[in-house]
N, CA and C of each residue as an Amber inpcrd file, in Angstrom:
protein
   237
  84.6320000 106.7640000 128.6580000  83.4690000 107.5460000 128.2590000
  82.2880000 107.1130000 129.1140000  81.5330000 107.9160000 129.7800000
  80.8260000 108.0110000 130.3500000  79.1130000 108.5310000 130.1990000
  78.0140000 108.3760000 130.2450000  76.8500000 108.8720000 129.4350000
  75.5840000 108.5320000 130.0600000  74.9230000 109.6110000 131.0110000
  73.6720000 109.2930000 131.4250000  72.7300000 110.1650000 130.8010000
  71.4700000 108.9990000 131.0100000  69.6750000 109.4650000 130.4150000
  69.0780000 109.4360000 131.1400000  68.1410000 110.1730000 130.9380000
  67.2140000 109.8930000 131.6690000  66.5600000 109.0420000 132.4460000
  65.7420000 107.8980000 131.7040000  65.2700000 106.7850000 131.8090000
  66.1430000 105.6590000 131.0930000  65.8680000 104.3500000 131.1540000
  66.1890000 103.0300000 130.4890000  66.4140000 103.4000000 129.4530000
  67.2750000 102.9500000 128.8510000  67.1540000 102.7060000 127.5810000
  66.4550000 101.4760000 126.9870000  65.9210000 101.6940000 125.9440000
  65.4570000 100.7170000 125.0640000  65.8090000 100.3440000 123.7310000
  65.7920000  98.9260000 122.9160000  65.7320000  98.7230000 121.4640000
  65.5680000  99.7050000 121.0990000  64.4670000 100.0400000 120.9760000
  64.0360000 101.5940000 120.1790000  64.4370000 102.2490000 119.9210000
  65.3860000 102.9440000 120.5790000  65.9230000 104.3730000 121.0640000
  67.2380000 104.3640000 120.3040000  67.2990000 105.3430000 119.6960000
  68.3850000 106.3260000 119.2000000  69.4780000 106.6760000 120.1250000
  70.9940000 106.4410000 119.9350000  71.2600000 107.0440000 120.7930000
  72.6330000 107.2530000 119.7430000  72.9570000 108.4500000 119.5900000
  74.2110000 109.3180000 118.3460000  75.0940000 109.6380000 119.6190000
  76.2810000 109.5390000 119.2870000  77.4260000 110.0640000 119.9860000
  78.4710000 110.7250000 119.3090000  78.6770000 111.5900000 119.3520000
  79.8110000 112.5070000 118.7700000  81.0880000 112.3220000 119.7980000
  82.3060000 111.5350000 119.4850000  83.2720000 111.8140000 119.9680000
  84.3390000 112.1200000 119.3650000  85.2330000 113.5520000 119.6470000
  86.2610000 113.9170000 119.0840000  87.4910000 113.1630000 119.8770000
  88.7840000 112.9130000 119.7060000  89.5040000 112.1560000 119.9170000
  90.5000000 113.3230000 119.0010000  91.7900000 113.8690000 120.0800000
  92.5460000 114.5810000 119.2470000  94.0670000 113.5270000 118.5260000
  94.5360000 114.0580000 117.6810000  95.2760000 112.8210000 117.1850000
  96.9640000 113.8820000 117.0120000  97.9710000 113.1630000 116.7720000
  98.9000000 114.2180000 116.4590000  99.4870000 113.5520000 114.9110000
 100.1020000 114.0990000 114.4410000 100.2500000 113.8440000 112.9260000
 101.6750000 112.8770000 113.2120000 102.3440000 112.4900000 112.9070000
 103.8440000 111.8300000 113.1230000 104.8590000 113.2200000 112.5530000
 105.1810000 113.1060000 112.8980000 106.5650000 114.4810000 112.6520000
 107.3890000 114.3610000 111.3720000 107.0790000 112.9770000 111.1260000
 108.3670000 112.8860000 109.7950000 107.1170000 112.5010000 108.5670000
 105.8740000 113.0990000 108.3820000 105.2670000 112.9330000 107.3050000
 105.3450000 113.6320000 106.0270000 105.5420000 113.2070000 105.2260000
 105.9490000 113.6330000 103.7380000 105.2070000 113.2790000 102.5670000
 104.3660000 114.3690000 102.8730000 103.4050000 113.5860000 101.6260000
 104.1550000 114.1700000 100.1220000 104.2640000 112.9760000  99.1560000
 104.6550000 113.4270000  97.6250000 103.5600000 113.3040000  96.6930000
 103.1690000 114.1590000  96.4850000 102.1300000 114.3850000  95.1530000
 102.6930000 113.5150000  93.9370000 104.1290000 113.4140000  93.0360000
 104.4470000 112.8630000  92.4890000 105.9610000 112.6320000  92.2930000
 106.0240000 110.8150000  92.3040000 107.2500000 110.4050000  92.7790000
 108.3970000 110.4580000  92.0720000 108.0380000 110.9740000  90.2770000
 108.9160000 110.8440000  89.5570000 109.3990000 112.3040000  89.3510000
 109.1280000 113.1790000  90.1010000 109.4380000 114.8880000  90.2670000
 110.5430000 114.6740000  91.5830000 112.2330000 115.5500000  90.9680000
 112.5750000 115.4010000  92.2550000 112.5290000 116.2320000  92.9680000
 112.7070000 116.0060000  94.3350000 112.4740000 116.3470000  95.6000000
 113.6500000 117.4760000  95.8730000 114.1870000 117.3270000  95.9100000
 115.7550000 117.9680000  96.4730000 116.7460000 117.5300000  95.3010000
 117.2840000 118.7780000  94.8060000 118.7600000 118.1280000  93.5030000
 118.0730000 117.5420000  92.4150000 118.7680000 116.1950000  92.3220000
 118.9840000 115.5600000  91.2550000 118.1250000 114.1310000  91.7750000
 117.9510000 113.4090000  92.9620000 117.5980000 112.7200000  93.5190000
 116.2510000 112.4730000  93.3580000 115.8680000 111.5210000  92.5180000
 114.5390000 110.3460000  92.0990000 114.1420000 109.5900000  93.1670000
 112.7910000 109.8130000  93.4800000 112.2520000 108.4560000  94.8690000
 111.6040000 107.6260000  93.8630000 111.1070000 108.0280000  92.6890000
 110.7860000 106.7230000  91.1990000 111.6030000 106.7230000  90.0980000
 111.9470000 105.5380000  89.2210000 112.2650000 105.6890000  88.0340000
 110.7900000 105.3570000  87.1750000 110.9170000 105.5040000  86.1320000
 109.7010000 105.4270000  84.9420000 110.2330000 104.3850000  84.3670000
 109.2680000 102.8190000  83.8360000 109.9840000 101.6220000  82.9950000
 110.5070000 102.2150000  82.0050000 110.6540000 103.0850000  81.5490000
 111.5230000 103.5170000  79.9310000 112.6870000 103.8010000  80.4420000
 113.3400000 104.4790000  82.1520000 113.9380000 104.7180000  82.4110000
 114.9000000 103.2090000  83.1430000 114.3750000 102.5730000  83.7140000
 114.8110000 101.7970000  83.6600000 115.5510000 100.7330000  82.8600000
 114.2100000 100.7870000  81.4740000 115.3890000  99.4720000  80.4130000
 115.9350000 100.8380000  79.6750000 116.1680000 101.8050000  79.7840000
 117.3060000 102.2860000  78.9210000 118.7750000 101.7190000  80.3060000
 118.7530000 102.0100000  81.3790000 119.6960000 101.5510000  82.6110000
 120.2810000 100.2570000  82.2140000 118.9730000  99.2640000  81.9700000
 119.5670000  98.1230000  82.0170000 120.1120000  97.3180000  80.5690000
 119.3160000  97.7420000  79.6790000 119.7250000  98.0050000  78.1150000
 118.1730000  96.8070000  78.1860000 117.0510000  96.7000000  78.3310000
 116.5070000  95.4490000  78.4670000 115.3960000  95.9060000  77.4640000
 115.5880000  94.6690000  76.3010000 114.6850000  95.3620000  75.2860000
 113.0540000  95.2070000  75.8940000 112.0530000  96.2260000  74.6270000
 110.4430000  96.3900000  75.2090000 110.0930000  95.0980000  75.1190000
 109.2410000  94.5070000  75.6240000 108.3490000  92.3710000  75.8640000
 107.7550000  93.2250000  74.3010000 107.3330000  92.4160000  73.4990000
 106.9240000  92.4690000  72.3580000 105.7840000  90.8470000  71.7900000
 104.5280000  91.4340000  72.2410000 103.8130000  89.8940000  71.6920000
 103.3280000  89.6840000  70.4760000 103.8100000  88.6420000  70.4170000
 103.6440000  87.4270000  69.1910000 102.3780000  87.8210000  68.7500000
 101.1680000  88.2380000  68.9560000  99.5750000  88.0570000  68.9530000
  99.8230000  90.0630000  68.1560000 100.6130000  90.4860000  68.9100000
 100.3940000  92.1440000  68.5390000 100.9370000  92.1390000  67.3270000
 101.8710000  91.4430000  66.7280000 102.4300000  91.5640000  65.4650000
 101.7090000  92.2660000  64.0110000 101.9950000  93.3390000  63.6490000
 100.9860000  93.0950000  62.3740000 101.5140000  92.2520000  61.4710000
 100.2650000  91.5180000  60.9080000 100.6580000  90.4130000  59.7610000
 100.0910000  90.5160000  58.0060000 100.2280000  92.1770000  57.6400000
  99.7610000  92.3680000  56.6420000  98.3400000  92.1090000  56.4250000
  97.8970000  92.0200000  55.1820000  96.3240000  92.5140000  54.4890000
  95.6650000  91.1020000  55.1090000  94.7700000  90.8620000  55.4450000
  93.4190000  90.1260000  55.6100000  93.0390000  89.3800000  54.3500000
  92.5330000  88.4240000  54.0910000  92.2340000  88.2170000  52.9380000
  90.4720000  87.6860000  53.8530000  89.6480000  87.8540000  52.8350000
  88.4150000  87.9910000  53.5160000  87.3330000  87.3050000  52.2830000
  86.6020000  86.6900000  52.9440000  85.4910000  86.9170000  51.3230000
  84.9450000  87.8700000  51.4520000  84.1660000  87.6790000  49.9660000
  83.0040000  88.8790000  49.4630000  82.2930000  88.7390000  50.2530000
  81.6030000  89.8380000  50.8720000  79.9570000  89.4760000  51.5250000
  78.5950000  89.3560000  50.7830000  77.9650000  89.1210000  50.5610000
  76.6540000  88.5670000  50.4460000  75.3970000  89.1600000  51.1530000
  74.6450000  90.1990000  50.3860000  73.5130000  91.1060000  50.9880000
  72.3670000  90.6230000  50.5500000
């Protein structure tokens, strides 16, 4: 790239360049909007985790903290 002015340039001075640069796309691009829709047939590029532990038989993680543990016992409040 090449670029003459007038005069010197200076600190001051503005200088914007617009360069286009053409590009080519790659030939084998495939964009998928969504991976768990198939493509062709029957053929999945995702499974979904529900789909998976039903595959593997692998039960849901279940935490100790999420448990419900029945009624609260609470005091009275005081207004």
């Amino acid at each position: 790239f090449r670029a003459t002015f007038e005069d010197k340039l200076l600190l001051s001075d503005v200088v914007v360049c617009r360069l286009w640069v053409p590009v080519e796309p790659p030939p084998l691009c495939l964009p998928v909007a969504n991976l768990l829709e198939a493509v062709s047939g029957d053929t999945l590029l995702a499974r979904s985790v529900a789909d998976v532990r039903r595959a593997t038989e692998t039960p849901i993680p279940v935490s100790k903290d999420s448990l419900y543990k029945g009624p609260i016992a609470r005091a009275p409040r005081k207004f």
